[in-house]
mmCIF file of C-alpha atoms in Angstrom:
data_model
loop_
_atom_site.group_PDB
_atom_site.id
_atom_site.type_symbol
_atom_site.label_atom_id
_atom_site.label_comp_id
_atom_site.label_asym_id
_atom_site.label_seq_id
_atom_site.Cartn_x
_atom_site.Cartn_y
_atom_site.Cartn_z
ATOM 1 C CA UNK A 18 16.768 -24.956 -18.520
ATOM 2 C CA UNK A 19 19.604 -26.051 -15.959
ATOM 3 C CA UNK A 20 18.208 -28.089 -12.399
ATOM 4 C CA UNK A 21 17.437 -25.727 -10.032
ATOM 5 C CA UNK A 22 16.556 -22.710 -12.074
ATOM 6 C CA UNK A 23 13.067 -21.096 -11.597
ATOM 7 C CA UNK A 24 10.611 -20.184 -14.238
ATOM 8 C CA UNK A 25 9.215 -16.220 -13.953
ATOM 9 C CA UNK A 26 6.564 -17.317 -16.700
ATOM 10 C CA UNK A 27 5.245 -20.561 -16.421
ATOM 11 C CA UNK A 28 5.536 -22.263 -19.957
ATOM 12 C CA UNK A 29 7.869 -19.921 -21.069
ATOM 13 C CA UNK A 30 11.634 -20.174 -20.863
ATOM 14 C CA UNK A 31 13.703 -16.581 -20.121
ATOM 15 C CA UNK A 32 14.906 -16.889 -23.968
ATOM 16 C CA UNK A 33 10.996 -16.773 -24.708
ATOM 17 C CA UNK A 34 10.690 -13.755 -23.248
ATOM 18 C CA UNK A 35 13.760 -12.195 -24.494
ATOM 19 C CA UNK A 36 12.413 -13.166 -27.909
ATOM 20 C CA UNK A 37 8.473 -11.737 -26.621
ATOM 21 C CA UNK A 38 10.373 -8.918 -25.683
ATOM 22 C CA UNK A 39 12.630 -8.140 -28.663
ATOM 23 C CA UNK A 40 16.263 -8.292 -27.182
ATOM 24 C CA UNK A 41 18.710 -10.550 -26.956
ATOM 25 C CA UNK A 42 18.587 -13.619 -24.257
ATOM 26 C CA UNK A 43 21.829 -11.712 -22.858
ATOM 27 C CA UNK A 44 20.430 -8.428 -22.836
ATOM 28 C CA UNK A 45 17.262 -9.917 -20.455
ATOM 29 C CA UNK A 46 19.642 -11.822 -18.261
ATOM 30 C CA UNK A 47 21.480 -8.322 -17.030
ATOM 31 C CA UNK A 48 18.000 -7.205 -16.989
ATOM 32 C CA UNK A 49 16.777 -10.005 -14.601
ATOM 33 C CA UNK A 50 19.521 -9.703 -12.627
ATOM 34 C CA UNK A 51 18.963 -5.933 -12.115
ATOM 35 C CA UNK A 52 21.079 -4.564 -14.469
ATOM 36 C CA UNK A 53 18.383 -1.730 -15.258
ATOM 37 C CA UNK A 54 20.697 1.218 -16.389
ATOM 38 C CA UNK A 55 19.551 2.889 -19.192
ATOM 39 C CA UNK A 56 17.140 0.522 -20.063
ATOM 40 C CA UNK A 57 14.527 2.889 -22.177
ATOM 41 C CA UNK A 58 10.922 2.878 -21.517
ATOM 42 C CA UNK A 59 10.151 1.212 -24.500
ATOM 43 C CA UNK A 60 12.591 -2.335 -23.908
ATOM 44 C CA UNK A 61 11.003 -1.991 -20.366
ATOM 45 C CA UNK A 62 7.211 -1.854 -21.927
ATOM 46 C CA UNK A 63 8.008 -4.615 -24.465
ATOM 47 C CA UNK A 64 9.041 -6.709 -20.822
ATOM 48 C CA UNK A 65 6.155 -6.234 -19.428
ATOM 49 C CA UNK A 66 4.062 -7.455 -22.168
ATOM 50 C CA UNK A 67 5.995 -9.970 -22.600
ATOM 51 C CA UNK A 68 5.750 -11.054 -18.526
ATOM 52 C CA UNK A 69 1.717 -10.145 -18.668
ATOM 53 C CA UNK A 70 2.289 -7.637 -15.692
ATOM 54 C CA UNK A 71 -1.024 -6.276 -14.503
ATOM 55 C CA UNK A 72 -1.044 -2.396 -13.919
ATOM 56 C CA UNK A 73 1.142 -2.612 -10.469
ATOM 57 C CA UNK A 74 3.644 -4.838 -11.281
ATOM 58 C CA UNK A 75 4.417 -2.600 -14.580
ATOM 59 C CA UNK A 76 4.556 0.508 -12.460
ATOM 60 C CA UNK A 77 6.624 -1.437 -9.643
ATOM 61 C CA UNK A 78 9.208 -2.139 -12.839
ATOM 62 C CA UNK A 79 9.570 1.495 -13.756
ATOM 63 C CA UNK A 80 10.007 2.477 -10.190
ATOM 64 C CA UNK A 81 12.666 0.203 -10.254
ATOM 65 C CA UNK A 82 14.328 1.425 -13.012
ATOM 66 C CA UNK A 83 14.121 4.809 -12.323
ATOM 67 C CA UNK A 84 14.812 5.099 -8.316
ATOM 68 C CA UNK A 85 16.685 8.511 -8.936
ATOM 69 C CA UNK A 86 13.475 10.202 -10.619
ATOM 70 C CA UNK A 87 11.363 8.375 -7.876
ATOM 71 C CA UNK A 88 14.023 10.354 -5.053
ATOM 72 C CA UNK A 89 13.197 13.892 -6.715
ATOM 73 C CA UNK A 90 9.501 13.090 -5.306
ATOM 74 C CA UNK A 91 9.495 12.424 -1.983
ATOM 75 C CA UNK A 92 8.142 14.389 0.101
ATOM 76 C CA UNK A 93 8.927 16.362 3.359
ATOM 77 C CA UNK A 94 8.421 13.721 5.874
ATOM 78 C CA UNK A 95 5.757 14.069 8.400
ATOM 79 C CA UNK A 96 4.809 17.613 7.267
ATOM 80 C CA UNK A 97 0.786 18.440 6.838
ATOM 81 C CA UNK A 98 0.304 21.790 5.033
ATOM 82 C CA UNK A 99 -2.434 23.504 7.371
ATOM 83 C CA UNK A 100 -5.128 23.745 4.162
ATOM 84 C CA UNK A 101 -4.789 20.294 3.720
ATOM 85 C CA UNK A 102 -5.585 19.506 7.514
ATOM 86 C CA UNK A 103 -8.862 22.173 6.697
ATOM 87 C CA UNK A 104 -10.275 19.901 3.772
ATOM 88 C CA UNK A 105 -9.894 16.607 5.750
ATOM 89 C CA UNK A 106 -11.955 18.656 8.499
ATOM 90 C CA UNK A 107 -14.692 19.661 5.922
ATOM 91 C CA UNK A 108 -15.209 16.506 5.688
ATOM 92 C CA UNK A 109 -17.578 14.972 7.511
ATOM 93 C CA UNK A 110 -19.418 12.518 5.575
ATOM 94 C CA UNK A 111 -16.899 9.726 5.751
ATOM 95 C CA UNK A 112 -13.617 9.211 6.819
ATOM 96 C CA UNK A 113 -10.346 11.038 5.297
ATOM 97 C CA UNK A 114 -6.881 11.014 6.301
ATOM 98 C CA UNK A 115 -3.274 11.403 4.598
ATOM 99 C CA UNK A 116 -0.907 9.091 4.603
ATOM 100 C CA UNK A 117 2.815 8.495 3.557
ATOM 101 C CA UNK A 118 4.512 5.339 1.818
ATOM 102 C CA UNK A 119 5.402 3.619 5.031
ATOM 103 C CA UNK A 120 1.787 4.121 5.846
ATOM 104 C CA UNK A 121 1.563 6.363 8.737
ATOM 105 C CA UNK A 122 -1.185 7.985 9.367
ATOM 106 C CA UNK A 123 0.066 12.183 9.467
ATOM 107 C CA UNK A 124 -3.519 13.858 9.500
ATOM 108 C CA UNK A 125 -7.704 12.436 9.615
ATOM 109 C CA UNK A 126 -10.272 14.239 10.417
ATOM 110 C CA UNK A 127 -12.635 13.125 13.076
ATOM 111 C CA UNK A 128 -14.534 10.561 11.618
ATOM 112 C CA UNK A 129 -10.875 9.159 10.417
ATOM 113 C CA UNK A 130 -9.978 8.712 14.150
ATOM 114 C CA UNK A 131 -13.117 7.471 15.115
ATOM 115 C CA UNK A 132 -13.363 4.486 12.557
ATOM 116 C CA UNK A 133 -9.481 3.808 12.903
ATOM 117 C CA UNK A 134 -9.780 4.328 17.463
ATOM 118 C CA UNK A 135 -7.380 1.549 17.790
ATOM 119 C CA UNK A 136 -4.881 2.514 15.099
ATOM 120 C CA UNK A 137 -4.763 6.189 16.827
ATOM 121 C CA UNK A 138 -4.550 5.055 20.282
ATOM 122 C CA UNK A 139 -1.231 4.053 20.793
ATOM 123 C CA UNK A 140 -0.607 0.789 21.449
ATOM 124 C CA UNK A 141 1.645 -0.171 18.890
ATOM 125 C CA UNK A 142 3.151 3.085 18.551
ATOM 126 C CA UNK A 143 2.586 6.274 16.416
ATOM 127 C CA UNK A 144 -0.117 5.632 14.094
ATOM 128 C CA UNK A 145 0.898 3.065 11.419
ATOM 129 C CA UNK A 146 -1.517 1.008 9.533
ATOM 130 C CA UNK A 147 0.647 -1.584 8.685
ATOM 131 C CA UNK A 148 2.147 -1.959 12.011
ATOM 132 C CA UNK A 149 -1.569 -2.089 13.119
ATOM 133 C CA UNK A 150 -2.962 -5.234 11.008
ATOM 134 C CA UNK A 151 0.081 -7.632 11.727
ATOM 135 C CA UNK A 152 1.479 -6.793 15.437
ATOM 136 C CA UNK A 153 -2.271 -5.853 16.994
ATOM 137 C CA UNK A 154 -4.341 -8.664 17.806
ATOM 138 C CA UNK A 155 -7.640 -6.322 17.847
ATOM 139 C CA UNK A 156 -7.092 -5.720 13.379
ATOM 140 C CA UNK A 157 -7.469 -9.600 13.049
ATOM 141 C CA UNK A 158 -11.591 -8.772 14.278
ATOM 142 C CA UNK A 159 -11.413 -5.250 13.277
ATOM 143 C CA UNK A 160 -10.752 -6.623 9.681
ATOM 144 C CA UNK A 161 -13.776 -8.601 8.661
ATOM 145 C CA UNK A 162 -10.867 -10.290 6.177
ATOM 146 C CA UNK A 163 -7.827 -9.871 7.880
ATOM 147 C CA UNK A 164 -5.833 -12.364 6.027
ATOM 148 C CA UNK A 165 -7.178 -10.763 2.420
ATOM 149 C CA UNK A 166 -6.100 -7.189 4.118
ATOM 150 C CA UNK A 167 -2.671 -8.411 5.937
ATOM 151 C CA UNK A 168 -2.144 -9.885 2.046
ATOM 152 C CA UNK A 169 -2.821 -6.284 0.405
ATOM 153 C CA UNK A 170 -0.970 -4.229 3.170
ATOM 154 C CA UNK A 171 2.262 -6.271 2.161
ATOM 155 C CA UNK A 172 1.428 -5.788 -1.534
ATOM 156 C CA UNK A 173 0.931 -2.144 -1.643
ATOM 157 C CA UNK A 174 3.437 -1.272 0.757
ATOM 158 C CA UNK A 175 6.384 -3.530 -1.478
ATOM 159 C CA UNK A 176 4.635 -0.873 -4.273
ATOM 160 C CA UNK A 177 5.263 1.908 -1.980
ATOM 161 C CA UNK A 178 8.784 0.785 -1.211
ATOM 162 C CA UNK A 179 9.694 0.441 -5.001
ATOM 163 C CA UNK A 180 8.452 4.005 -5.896
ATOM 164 C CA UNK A 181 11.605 5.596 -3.954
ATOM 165 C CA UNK A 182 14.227 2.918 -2.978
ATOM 166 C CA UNK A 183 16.446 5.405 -1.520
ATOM 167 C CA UNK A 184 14.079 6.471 1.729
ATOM 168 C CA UNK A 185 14.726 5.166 4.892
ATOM 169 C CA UNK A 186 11.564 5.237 6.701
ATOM 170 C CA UNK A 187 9.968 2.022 4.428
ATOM 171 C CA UNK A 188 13.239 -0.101 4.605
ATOM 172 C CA UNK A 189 13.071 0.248 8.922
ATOM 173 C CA UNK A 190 9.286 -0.507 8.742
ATOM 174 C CA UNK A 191 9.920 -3.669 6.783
ATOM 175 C CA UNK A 192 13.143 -4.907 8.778
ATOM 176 C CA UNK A 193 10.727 -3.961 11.961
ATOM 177 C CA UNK A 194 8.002 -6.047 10.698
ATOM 178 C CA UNK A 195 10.426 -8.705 8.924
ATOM 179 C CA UNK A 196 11.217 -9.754 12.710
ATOM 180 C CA UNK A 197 8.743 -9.072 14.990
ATOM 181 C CA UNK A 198 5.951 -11.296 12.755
ATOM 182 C CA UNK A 199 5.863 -14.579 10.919
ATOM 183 C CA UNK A 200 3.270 -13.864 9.100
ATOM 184 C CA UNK A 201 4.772 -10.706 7.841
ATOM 185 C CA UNK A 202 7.911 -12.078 6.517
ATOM 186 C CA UNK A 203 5.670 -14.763 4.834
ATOM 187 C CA UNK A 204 3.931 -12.375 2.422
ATOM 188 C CA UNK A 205 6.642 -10.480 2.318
ATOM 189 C CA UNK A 206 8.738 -13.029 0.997
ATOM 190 C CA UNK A 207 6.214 -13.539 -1.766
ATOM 191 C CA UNK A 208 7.566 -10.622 -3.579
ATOM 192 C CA UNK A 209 3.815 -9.233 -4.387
ATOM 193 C CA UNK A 210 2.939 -5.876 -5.519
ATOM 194 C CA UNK A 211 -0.543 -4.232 -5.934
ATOM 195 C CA UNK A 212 -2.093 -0.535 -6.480
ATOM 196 C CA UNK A 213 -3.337 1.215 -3.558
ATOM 197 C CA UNK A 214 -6.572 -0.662 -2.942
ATOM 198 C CA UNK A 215 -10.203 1.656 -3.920
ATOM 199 C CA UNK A 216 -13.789 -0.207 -3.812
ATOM 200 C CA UNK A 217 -15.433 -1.448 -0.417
ATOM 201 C CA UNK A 218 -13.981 -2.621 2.808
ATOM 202 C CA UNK A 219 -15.632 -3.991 5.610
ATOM 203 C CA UNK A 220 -14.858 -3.558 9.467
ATOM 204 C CA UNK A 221 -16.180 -5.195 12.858
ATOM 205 C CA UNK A 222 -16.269 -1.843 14.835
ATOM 206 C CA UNK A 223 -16.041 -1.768 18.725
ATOM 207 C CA UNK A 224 -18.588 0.569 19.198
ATOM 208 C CA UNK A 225 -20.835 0.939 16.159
ATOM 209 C CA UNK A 226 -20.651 -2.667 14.394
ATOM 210 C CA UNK A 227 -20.383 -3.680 10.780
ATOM 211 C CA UNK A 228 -19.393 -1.106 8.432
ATOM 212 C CA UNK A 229 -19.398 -1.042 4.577
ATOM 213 C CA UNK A 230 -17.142 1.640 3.540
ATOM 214 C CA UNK A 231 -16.314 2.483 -0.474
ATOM 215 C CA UNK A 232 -12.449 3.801 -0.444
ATOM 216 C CA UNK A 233 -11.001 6.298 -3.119
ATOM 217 C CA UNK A 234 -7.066 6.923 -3.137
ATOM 218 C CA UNK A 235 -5.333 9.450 -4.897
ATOM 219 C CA UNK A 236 -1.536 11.481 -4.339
ATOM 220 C CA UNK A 237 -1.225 14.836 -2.806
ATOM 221 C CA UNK A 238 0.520 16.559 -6.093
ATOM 222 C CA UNK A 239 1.440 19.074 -4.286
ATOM 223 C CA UNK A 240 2.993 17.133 -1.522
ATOM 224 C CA UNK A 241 5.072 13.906 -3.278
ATOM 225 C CA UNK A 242 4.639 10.930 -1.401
ATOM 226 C CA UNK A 243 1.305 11.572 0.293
ATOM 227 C CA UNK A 244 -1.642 9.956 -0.303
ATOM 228 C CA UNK A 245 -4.965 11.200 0.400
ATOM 229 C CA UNK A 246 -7.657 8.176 1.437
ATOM 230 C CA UNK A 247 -11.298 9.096 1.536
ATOM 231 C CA UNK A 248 -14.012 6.333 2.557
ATOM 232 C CA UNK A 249 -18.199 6.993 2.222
ATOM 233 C CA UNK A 250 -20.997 4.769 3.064
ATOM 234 C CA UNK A 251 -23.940 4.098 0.462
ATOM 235 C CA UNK A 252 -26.432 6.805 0.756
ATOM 236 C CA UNK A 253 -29.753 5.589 3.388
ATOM 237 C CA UNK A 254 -27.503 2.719 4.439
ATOM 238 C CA UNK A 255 -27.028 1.485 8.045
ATOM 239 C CA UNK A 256 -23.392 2.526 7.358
ATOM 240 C CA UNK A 257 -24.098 5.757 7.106
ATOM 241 C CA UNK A 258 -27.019 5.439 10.100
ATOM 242 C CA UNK A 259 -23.452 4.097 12.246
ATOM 243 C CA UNK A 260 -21.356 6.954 10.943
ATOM 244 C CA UNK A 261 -23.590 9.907 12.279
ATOM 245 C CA UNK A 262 -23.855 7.503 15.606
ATOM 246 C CA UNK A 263 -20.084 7.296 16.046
ATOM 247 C CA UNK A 264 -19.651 11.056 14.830
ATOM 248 C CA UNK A 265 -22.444 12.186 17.661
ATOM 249 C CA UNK A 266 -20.385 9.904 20.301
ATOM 250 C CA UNK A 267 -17.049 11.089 19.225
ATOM 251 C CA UNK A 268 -18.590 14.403 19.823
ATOM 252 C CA UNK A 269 -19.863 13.466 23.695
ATOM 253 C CA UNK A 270 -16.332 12.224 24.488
ATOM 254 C CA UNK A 271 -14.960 16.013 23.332
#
């Protein structure tokens, strides 16, 4: 290996992996460079084994290679179907809201806007979660691990980015973000990619206090590039006591 050149693999050199991989040393050096062109889902499988991508990273390389099939899919921007604003309304058990692959926030139902107040109220512009954790002071105690969460809003949103290279609206968030925080362009730099994140979160809420919430993601079909987020409490937990608290507030204030 000449000076200066960087493993991808540690312990293996990129002739390895060409060999791991079943092509020619030449063949992965186009590839490496981005050379991606009607490389066939098989060569690109055989890659990823060969690298030991987890699940996002191997999705993140298909994206890659395929950015025209990724374009077919996106979705009207900033469009809500009206049914789709009546489920998140029905319900009312936990939080659920829509987003898009920059991350804004395009519909919630109430509880939604009650957990995420500070995301919804303005101050760093139309809702944007992304925008929220790195350029609001309030997400670092919102976030009972905001450096964990500031690490996996980078990741997923580089995932995001990947799935259709060709829109806009993720390449002005990043350049937004790339040079209005450090700590941004840190992660960022890092080159990171992860699934949209299910399981528990917790958050320091202004009003209610600690909450334990279990998130599920999962894409609109029907509307390419959405992603519906839903979040629940355990059942007979004091989660779910401070959900029907905020709910009845949220109520008072309407």
């Amino acid at each position: 290996m000449l000076d200066g050149d960087v493993r991808r693999v540690p312990g293996l050199r990129r002739e390895e992996v060409a060999d791991l991989a079943g092509v020619s040393a030449d063949y992965y050096t186009q590839l490496e460079r981005g050379n991606v062109d009607g490389a066939s889902d098989s060569v690109l499988n055989a890659i990823a084994r060969a690298l030991r991508l987890d699940d996002a990273e191997r999705l993140h390389l298909f994206d890659l290679a395929r950015p025209d099939a990724a374009t077919r899919l996106t979705s009207s921007r900033g469009l809500i179907r009206p049914s789709v604003q009546r489920t998140l309304d029905a319900f009312t058990g936990g939080m659920a809201l829509v987003r898009n692959r920059r991350w804004d926030y395009l519909a919630t139902n109430a509880l939604g806007r009650a957990v995420y107040a500070e995301i919804f109220d303005g101050q760093t512009g139309p809702p944007n979660h992304v925008r929220y954790v790195f350029l609001d002071d309030r997400a670092r105690t919102f976030f009972v691990d905001w450096p964990a969460v500031a690490h996996d809003t980078a990741r997923i949103l580089r995932s995001e980015t990947g799935r259709d290279p060709h829109d806009p609206g993720p390449a002005d968030l990043i350049e937004e973000l790339s040079q209005t925080s450090a700590e941004f362009r840190a992660i960022w730099a890092q080159h990171d990619v992860r699934l949209p994140a299910a399981g528990l979160h917790r958050f320091q809420h202004p009003l209610v206090g600690m909450l334990d919430l279990v998130f599920e993601a999962a894409e609109l079909r029907a509307d390419p590039g959405l992603t519906l987020l839903l979040a629940t409490a355990n059942h007979g937990s004091p989660t779910e006591t401070a959900l029907r608290r905020l709910a009845a507030m949220t109520a008072r204030v309407k």
